[in-house]
């Protein structure tokens, strides 16, 4: 998946974190093969190593090289002595493969990758007590299925957002209140429906079925047994007949709504912000069924060569000013109320609105052990979803 980088002015992120010199050698191993969640996270502070290798979504680690006014990396380097090298990735699958090389200390993982990283032993448990800024993070982002396993934390929440319903106000005289306009009623907009191009989009269909076919017994759209997955696939195959374009490039979706090639489909608040600024006749809404969404997590490699600097980065990027700069540039809600002191658009992203956030089903990696609590059935994993997505698209 590709997400938007919402270019905004850079913020000076001068939070003093000299006290975060972290992690002695006894805590450098972590995760363990096969998804060991017994926890061997760091227990005390130590000296930073002088460098860190970060694997991240585009726009998450900006050092001024793309825009001289956008730089929250240099202050981190100056205050910790950890020189940053960065590699960006375009999909969660790409990130997963790169993390297996052991070449990176830290990764920004979306929920459709995080549990796979834990299960593969690629990331280490994180001792959040060692992070000064962790307490300020919204409680509704902590201890969730995509960042915590068996009570063990595997990272620090970064930013979050919802996959909203976008519609053309020229076509819709009233705001749609249900996702039925892209599912059961998609035929009314044949050829002009758009959908997100990823296996994780199956969860959008499952969420819709939760409300409209309760007999299927779906309790969590990322926890589907074979029958439930088949129902979601059938719904998406019906939708496929009316989809004009599947999108992963935000620029293509912007253009499609500007030209009228797309009139309804899944989108992000930041895309609506761009379209609105350019005078497009579009709007977004959170339908009555809720929405899927993302809450990304900064995670530390179980093979980290620079674990002290890795902890320093996790604490720094959770600091109010640094988090504000990174999430604003990317186009998502920050992880704390304090970050909103350094942004002027938190209201547009519903930052800190727990009621709004409770309506979002955040991306979570589908695994065979049902995360909805069922133990009498095996659920379908991400590999099954990937195969299903290929079948849906034909």
Short mmCIF file of C-alpha atoms in Angstrom, two decimals:
data_model
loop_
_atom_site.label_atom_id
_atom_site.label_comp_id
_atom_site.label_asym_id
_atom_site.label_seq_id
_atom_site.Cartn_x
_atom_site.Cartn_y
_atom_site.Cartn_z
CA UNK A 1 0.00 0.00 0.00
CA UNK A 2 1.11 3.53 -0.69
CA UNK A 3 -0.02 6.36 1.47
CA UNK A 4 0.05 10.06 1.04
CA UNK A 5 2.80 12.36 2.17
CA UNK A 6 1.02 15.58 3.03
CA UNK A 7 3.80 18.15 2.63
CA UNK A 8 3.56 20.65 5.43
CA UNK A 9 5.97 23.00 7.08
CA UNK A 10 8.58 21.26 9.19
CA UNK A 11 8.61 21.69 12.93
CA UNK A 12 11.70 22.14 15.00
CA UNK A 13 11.77 19.05 17.15
CA UNK A 14 14.14 19.98 19.91
CA UNK A 15 12.87 17.77 22.71
CA UNK A 16 15.71 16.96 25.07
CA UNK A 17 16.05 13.21 25.40
CA UNK A 18 19.61 12.97 26.61
CA UNK A 19 18.34 10.78 29.42
CA UNK A 20 17.28 8.15 26.91
CA UNK A 21 20.57 6.33 26.50
CA UNK A 22 19.17 2.90 26.41
CA UNK A 23 19.60 -0.79 26.62
CA UNK A 24 22.47 -2.85 27.88
CA UNK A 25 23.68 -5.94 26.11
CA UNK A 26 21.59 -8.21 28.30
CA UNK A 27 18.47 -6.88 26.66
CA UNK A 28 19.51 -6.82 23.03
CA UNK A 29 18.00 -10.12 22.02
CA UNK A 30 14.27 -10.29 21.66
CA UNK A 31 11.26 -11.78 19.98
CA UNK A 32 12.76 -15.20 19.51
CA UNK A 33 11.99 -17.55 16.66
CA UNK A 34 8.46 -18.72 16.14
CA UNK A 35 6.86 -15.70 17.77
CA UNK A 36 8.06 -16.22 21.34
CA UNK A 37 6.08 -13.76 23.43
CA UNK A 38 7.56 -14.63 26.81
CA UNK A 39 9.36 -11.27 26.67
CA UNK A 40 13.05 -10.50 26.99
CA UNK A 41 12.83 -6.76 26.50
CA UNK A 42 15.40 -4.29 27.79
CA UNK A 43 15.45 -3.81 31.55
CA UNK A 44 17.82 -0.87 32.02
CA UNK A 45 19.48 2.04 30.28
CA UNK A 46 22.87 2.11 28.58
CA UNK A 47 24.94 4.01 26.03
CA UNK A 48 23.76 4.76 22.50
CA UNK A 49 25.86 3.31 19.67
CA UNK A 50 26.20 6.32 17.39
CA UNK A 51 24.07 5.10 14.49
CA UNK A 52 20.68 3.62 13.63
CA UNK A 53 19.19 2.05 10.50
CA UNK A 54 15.47 2.77 10.04
CA UNK A 55 13.03 1.06 7.66
CA UNK A 56 9.96 3.24 7.18
CA UNK A 57 7.00 4.34 5.15
CA UNK A 58 7.83 7.31 2.87
CA UNK A 59 7.41 10.52 4.82
CA UNK A 60 8.00 9.03 8.27
CA UNK A 61 11.74 9.83 8.53
CA UNK A 62 12.45 13.21 6.94
CA UNK A 63 15.90 14.81 7.24
CA UNK A 64 15.52 17.84 4.98
CA UNK A 65 16.86 16.14 1.87
CA UNK A 66 13.40 16.06 0.25
CA UNK A 67 12.37 19.47 1.57
CA UNK A 68 14.80 21.65 3.55
CA UNK A 69 11.89 22.88 5.66
CA UNK A 70 10.88 19.36 6.70
CA UNK A 71 13.39 17.83 9.09
CA UNK A 72 12.82 16.09 12.40
CA UNK A 73 15.78 13.73 11.97
CA UNK A 74 18.62 16.24 12.43
CA UNK A 75 17.50 17.31 15.94
CA UNK A 76 17.35 13.63 16.91
CA UNK A 77 20.88 13.06 15.65
CA UNK A 78 22.18 16.12 17.45
CA UNK A 79 20.60 15.21 20.78
CA UNK A 80 21.32 11.48 20.83
CA UNK A 81 24.47 11.10 18.73
CA UNK A 82 22.65 8.44 16.68
CA UNK A 83 23.31 9.04 12.97
CA UNK A 84 20.27 7.97 10.96
CA UNK A 85 20.25 5.99 7.73
CA UNK A 86 16.84 5.31 6.20
CA UNK A 87 15.32 3.00 3.65
CA UNK A 88 11.71 3.43 2.58
CA UNK A 89 9.31 0.72 1.43
CA UNK A 90 6.11 0.77 -0.59
CA UNK A 91 4.15 -2.18 0.82
CA UNK A 92 3.89 -4.09 4.06
CA UNK A 93 5.01 -7.25 2.27
CA UNK A 94 8.17 -5.46 1.17
CA UNK A 95 8.85 -4.32 4.72
CA UNK A 96 8.36 -7.84 6.02
CA UNK A 97 10.93 -9.26 3.61
CA UNK A 98 13.45 -6.51 4.31
CA UNK A 99 13.18 -6.98 8.08
CA UNK A 100 14.17 -10.64 7.71
CA UNK A 101 17.60 -9.54 6.47
CA UNK A 102 18.52 -8.20 9.91
CA UNK A 103 19.87 -5.02 8.31
CA UNK A 104 17.49 -2.64 10.09
CA UNK A 105 17.16 -1.64 13.72
CA UNK A 106 13.66 -0.17 13.59
CA UNK A 107 10.61 -0.46 11.32
CA UNK A 108 7.33 1.46 11.06
CA UNK A 109 4.90 -1.45 10.75
CA UNK A 110 1.26 -1.24 9.79
CA UNK A 111 -1.23 -3.64 11.34
CA UNK A 112 -1.23 -5.90 8.29
CA UNK A 113 2.47 -6.62 8.96
CA UNK A 114 3.05 -6.31 12.71
CA UNK A 115 1.73 -9.70 13.82
CA UNK A 116 3.60 -11.40 11.01
CA UNK A 117 6.77 -9.74 12.27
CA UNK A 118 6.07 -10.97 15.79
CA UNK A 119 5.20 -14.49 14.65
CA UNK A 120 8.37 -14.68 12.58
CA UNK A 121 10.52 -13.60 15.51
CA UNK A 122 11.65 -10.56 13.51
CA UNK A 123 10.86 -7.97 16.20
CA UNK A 124 11.63 -7.77 19.90
CA UNK A 125 9.39 -7.02 22.89
CA UNK A 126 9.61 -3.37 23.96
CA UNK A 127 9.83 -2.25 27.57
CA UNK A 128 7.61 0.82 27.47
CA UNK A 129 8.66 1.76 31.01
CA UNK A 130 11.95 2.94 29.47
CA UNK A 131 10.16 5.41 27.19
CA UNK A 132 9.54 8.83 28.70
CA UNK A 133 6.90 9.77 26.14
CA UNK A 134 4.89 6.56 26.16
CA UNK A 135 2.54 7.65 28.94
CA UNK A 136 1.28 10.57 26.84
CA UNK A 137 0.12 8.35 23.97
CA UNK A 138 -3.64 7.90 23.63
CA UNK A 139 -4.77 4.89 25.67
CA UNK A 140 -6.97 3.65 22.84
CA UNK A 141 -3.86 3.05 20.73
CA UNK A 142 -2.08 0.99 23.39
CA UNK A 143 -2.26 -2.73 24.14
CA UNK A 144 -4.07 -3.54 20.91
CA UNK A 145 -4.12 -6.72 18.83
CA UNK A 146 -1.67 -5.31 16.29
CA UNK A 147 1.00 -4.12 18.77
CA UNK A 148 0.65 -6.38 21.79
CA UNK A 149 0.66 -10.19 22.08
CA UNK A 150 -0.21 -12.06 25.28
CA UNK A 151 0.26 -8.86 27.25
CA UNK A 152 3.70 -8.19 25.79
CA UNK A 153 4.19 -4.85 24.01
CA UNK A 154 6.01 -4.98 20.70
CA UNK A 155 6.22 -1.33 19.85
CA UNK A 156 5.08 2.26 20.13
CA UNK A 157 2.00 3.70 18.36
CA UNK A 158 2.81 6.38 15.78
CA UNK A 159 -0.20 7.86 13.96
CA UNK A 160 -3.62 6.60 12.91
CA UNK A 161 -6.42 7.18 10.44
CA UNK A 162 -9.64 5.80 9.01
CA UNK A 163 -10.42 4.46 5.55
CA UNK A 164 -13.39 6.72 4.85
CA UNK A 165 -16.15 6.69 2.26
CA UNK A 166 -15.50 9.36 -0.38
CA UNK A 167 -18.28 10.49 -2.70
CA UNK A 168 -18.92 13.04 -5.40
CA UNK A 169 -21.29 15.74 -4.17
CA UNK A 170 -22.37 16.26 -7.80
CA UNK A 171 -23.66 12.68 -7.88
CA UNK A 172 -24.91 12.28 -4.31
CA UNK A 173 -27.46 14.93 -3.37
CA UNK A 174 -27.37 13.67 0.23
CA UNK A 175 -24.52 12.27 2.25
CA UNK A 176 -24.53 8.46 2.08
CA UNK A 177 -24.84 6.82 5.47
CA UNK A 178 -23.85 3.27 4.59
CA UNK A 179 -21.14 1.36 2.74
CA UNK A 180 -23.99 -0.23 0.75
CA UNK A 181 -23.25 2.29 -2.02
CA UNK A 182 -20.03 0.40 -2.80
CA UNK A 183 -21.37 -3.08 -2.07
CA UNK A 184 -25.06 -4.03 -2.46
CA UNK A 185 -25.88 -0.84 -4.41
CA UNK A 186 -22.61 -0.58 -6.34
CA UNK A 187 -24.48 -1.35 -9.57
CA UNK A 188 -26.02 2.11 -9.36
CA UNK A 189 -22.53 3.53 -9.98
CA UNK A 190 -21.19 0.85 -12.31
CA UNK A 191 -17.71 1.55 -13.58
CA UNK A 192 -17.23 4.48 -11.21
CA UNK A 193 -16.70 2.67 -7.90
CA UNK A 194 -13.16 2.63 -6.53
CA UNK A 195 -11.63 0.34 -3.91
CA UNK A 196 -8.31 -0.01 -2.13
CA UNK A 197 -5.95 -2.42 -3.86
CA UNK A 198 -4.76 -4.78 -1.13
CA UNK A 199 -5.76 -8.12 0.42
CA UNK A 200 -6.46 -6.25 3.64
CA UNK A 201 -9.45 -4.65 1.86
CA UNK A 202 -11.23 -7.95 2.42
CA UNK A 203 -11.78 -6.67 5.96
CA UNK A 204 -13.91 -3.83 4.57
CA UNK A 205 -16.29 -6.37 3.09
CA UNK A 206 -16.25 -8.42 6.29
CA UNK A 207 -17.06 -5.33 8.35
CA UNK A 208 -20.02 -4.63 6.08
CA UNK A 209 -21.23 -8.22 6.45
CA UNK A 210 -21.01 -7.95 10.24
CA UNK A 211 -23.82 -5.43 10.09
CA UNK A 212 -25.87 -6.79 7.20
CA UNK A 213 -25.48 -10.57 7.52
CA UNK A 214 -25.21 -11.17 11.28
CA UNK A 215 -25.96 -14.89 10.83
CA UNK A 216 -22.39 -15.26 9.55
CA UNK A 217 -21.23 -14.62 13.10
CA UNK A 218 -18.40 -12.23 12.22
CA UNK A 219 -17.18 -10.50 15.38
CA UNK A 220 -13.91 -9.08 14.04
CA UNK A 221 -13.33 -8.35 10.33
CA UNK A 222 -9.72 -9.62 10.58
CA UNK A 223 -10.76 -12.90 12.19
CA UNK A 224 -12.55 -14.92 9.52
CA UNK A 225 -13.03 -18.66 9.30
CA UNK A 226 -13.30 -20.27 5.87
CA UNK A 227 -17.06 -19.75 5.58
CA UNK A 228 -16.83 -16.11 6.60
CA UNK A 229 -13.92 -15.46 4.24
CA UNK A 230 -15.89 -17.07 1.40
CA UNK A 231 -18.82 -14.73 2.08
CA UNK A 232 -16.55 -11.69 1.98
CA UNK A 233 -14.95 -12.92 -1.24
CA UNK A 234 -18.37 -13.40 -2.84
CA UNK A 235 -19.36 -9.85 -1.92
CA UNK A 236 -16.14 -8.46 -3.38
CA UNK A 237 -16.58 -10.45 -6.58
CA UNK A 238 -19.99 -8.85 -6.99
CA UNK A 239 -18.43 -5.46 -6.34
CA UNK A 240 -15.65 -6.18 -8.85
CA UNK A 241 -18.14 -5.94 -11.73
CA UNK A 242 -18.74 -2.30 -10.87
CA UNK A 243 -15.22 -1.19 -9.89
CA UNK A 244 -13.64 1.18 -12.38
CA UNK A 245 -10.26 1.19 -10.69
CA UNK A 246 -8.52 -0.30 -7.70
CA UNK A 247 -6.14 2.25 -6.25
CA UNK A 248 -3.00 2.22 -4.15
CA UNK A 249 -1.49 5.42 -5.59
CA UNK A 250 -3.23 8.39 -3.94
CA UNK A 251 -2.49 10.60 -6.95
CA UNK A 252 -4.55 8.32 -9.17
CA UNK A 253 -7.50 8.48 -6.82
CA UNK A 254 -7.30 12.26 -6.67
CA UNK A 255 -7.25 12.45 -10.43
CA UNK A 256 -10.10 9.95 -10.82
CA UNK A 257 -12.41 11.99 -8.57
CA UNK A 258 -11.38 15.22 -10.29
CA UNK A 259 -12.27 13.81 -13.73
CA UNK A 260 -15.40 12.00 -12.57
CA UNK A 261 -14.02 8.57 -13.46
CA UNK A 262 -14.65 7.67 -9.82
CA UNK A 263 -17.65 8.93 -7.88
CA UNK A 264 -17.65 6.75 -4.75
CA UNK A 265 -15.26 4.53 -2.85
CA UNK A 266 -12.79 4.14 -0.02
CA UNK A 267 -10.36 6.98 0.71
CA UNK A 268 -8.47 8.93 3.42
CA UNK A 269 -9.09 12.28 5.07
CA UNK A 270 -5.85 13.67 3.69
CA UNK A 271 -6.94 12.93 0.12
CA UNK A 272 -10.18 14.80 0.76
CA UNK A 273 -8.14 17.70 2.14
CA UNK A 274 -6.19 17.90 -1.12
CA UNK A 275 -9.32 17.66 -3.28
CA UNK A 276 -11.11 20.28 -1.20
CA UNK A 277 -8.15 22.65 -1.47
CA UNK A 278 -8.36 22.31 -5.25
CA UNK A 279 -12.11 22.97 -5.37
CA UNK A 280 -13.24 19.42 -6.15
CA UNK A 281 -16.87 18.48 -5.50
CA UNK A 282 -16.12 15.66 -3.05
CA UNK A 283 -16.70 14.85 0.60
CA UNK A 284 -15.93 12.01 3.00
CA UNK A 285 -17.95 10.37 5.75
CA UNK A 286 -17.69 7.63 8.33
CA UNK A 287 -20.67 5.36 7.56
CA UNK A 288 -22.91 3.75 10.12
CA UNK A 289 -21.11 0.39 9.89
CA UNK A 290 -17.83 2.01 10.94
CA UNK A 291 -14.59 1.87 8.96
CA UNK A 292 -11.33 0.04 8.72
CA UNK A 293 -8.17 2.04 9.31
CA UNK A 294 -4.54 1.98 10.34
CA UNK A 295 -2.51 2.57 13.46
CA UNK A 296 1.17 2.16 12.69
CA UNK A 297 3.69 0.90 15.23
CA UNK A 298 7.40 1.59 15.62
CA UNK A 299 9.02 -1.79 16.29
CA UNK A 300 12.59 -2.87 17.12
CA UNK A 301 14.29 -5.66 15.21
CA UNK A 302 15.13 -8.79 17.20
CA UNK A 303 18.49 -8.60 15.40
CA UNK A 304 19.06 -4.89 16.05
CA UNK A 305 22.72 -3.96 15.90
CA UNK A 306 21.98 -0.62 17.56
CA UNK A 307 19.23 -1.33 20.10
CA UNK A 308 20.10 1.63 22.32
CA UNK A 309 19.60 4.09 19.46
CA UNK A 310 16.49 2.13 18.50
CA UNK A 311 14.93 2.81 21.89
CA UNK A 312 16.03 6.42 21.63
CA UNK A 313 14.22 6.75 18.30
CA UNK A 314 11.02 5.17 19.64
CA UNK A 315 10.94 7.66 22.50
CA UNK A 316 11.84 10.63 20.32
CA UNK A 317 9.27 9.97 17.57
CA UNK A 318 6.60 9.69 20.28
CA UNK A 319 7.53 13.11 21.68
CA UNK A 320 4.86 15.76 21.01
CA UNK A 321 6.77 17.99 18.60
CA UNK A 322 8.44 15.22 16.61
CA UNK A 323 5.22 13.21 16.38
CA UNK A 324 3.31 16.30 15.30
CA UNK A 325 5.80 17.01 12.53
CA UNK A 326 5.86 13.43 11.24
CA UNK A 327 2.13 12.73 11.31
CA UNK A 328 1.21 16.13 9.85
CA UNK A 329 3.63 15.66 6.96
CA UNK A 330 2.27 12.20 6.30
CA UNK A 331 -1.38 13.13 6.72
CA UNK A 332 -2.81 11.33 9.76
CA UNK A 333 -3.82 11.90 13.35
CA UNK A 334 -0.98 12.12 15.88
CA UNK A 335 -0.58 9.72 18.78
CA UNK A 336 -1.11 12.21 21.63
CA UNK A 337 -3.03 15.31 22.64
CA UNK A 338 0.25 17.07 23.34
CA UNK A 339 1.22 16.71 19.68
CA UNK A 340 -1.82 18.79 18.73
CA UNK A 341 -0.15 21.79 20.38
CA UNK A 342 2.16 21.75 17.35
CA UNK A 343 -0.52 21.19 14.68
CA UNK A 344 -3.46 23.25 13.45
CA UNK A 345 -5.46 20.45 11.83
CA UNK A 346 -6.09 17.91 14.60
CA UNK A 347 -9.83 18.53 14.45
CA UNK A 348 -9.98 17.46 10.80
CA UNK A 349 -8.35 14.17 11.71
CA UNK A 350 -10.53 13.66 14.84
CA UNK A 351 -7.34 13.37 16.91
CA UNK A 352 -8.03 12.10 20.40
CA UNK A 353 -11.75 11.56 19.73
CA UNK A 354 -12.11 8.18 21.40
CA UNK A 355 -15.71 7.72 20.26
CA UNK A 356 -14.64 8.30 16.66
CA UNK A 357 -11.64 6.01 17.08
CA UNK A 358 -13.86 3.26 18.53
CA UNK A 359 -15.64 3.05 15.18
CA UNK A 360 -12.41 2.15 13.39
CA UNK A 361 -11.30 -1.45 12.90
CA UNK A 362 -7.56 -0.96 12.65
CA UNK A 363 -5.59 -3.11 10.24
CA UNK A 364 -4.56 -6.31 11.99
CA UNK A 365 -2.74 -9.24 10.38
CA UNK A 366 -5.12 -12.17 9.83
CA UNK A 367 -3.71 -15.28 11.53
CA UNK A 368 -4.91 -18.86 12.02
CA UNK A 369 -5.47 -18.38 15.75
CA UNK A 370 -8.74 -16.46 15.78
CA UNK A 371 -8.16 -13.07 17.38
CA UNK A 372 -11.88 -12.76 18.17
CA UNK A 373 -11.48 -15.33 20.94
CA UNK A 374 -12.83 -18.41 19.18
CA UNK A 375 -10.95 -21.62 19.91
CA UNK A 376 -13.25 -24.16 18.25
CA UNK A 377 -12.35 -23.16 14.70
CA UNK A 378 -9.26 -22.19 12.70
CA UNK A 379 -9.28 -18.79 11.09
CA UNK A 380 -7.78 -17.86 7.73
CA UNK A 381 -4.34 -16.27 7.64
CA UNK A 382 -2.86 -13.53 5.47
CA UNK A 383 -1.65 -16.04 2.88
CA UNK A 384 -5.25 -17.20 2.40
CA UNK A 385 -6.36 -13.58 2.08
CA UNK A 386 -3.68 -12.92 -0.52
CA UNK A 387 -4.84 -15.90 -2.58
CA UNK A 388 -8.45 -14.75 -2.21
CA UNK A 389 -7.57 -11.24 -3.36
CA UNK A 390 -5.95 -12.59 -6.51
CA UNK A 391 -9.11 -14.60 -7.14
CA UNK A 392 -11.31 -11.53 -6.61
CA UNK A 393 -9.39 -9.39 -9.07
CA UNK A 394 -9.09 -12.20 -11.61
#
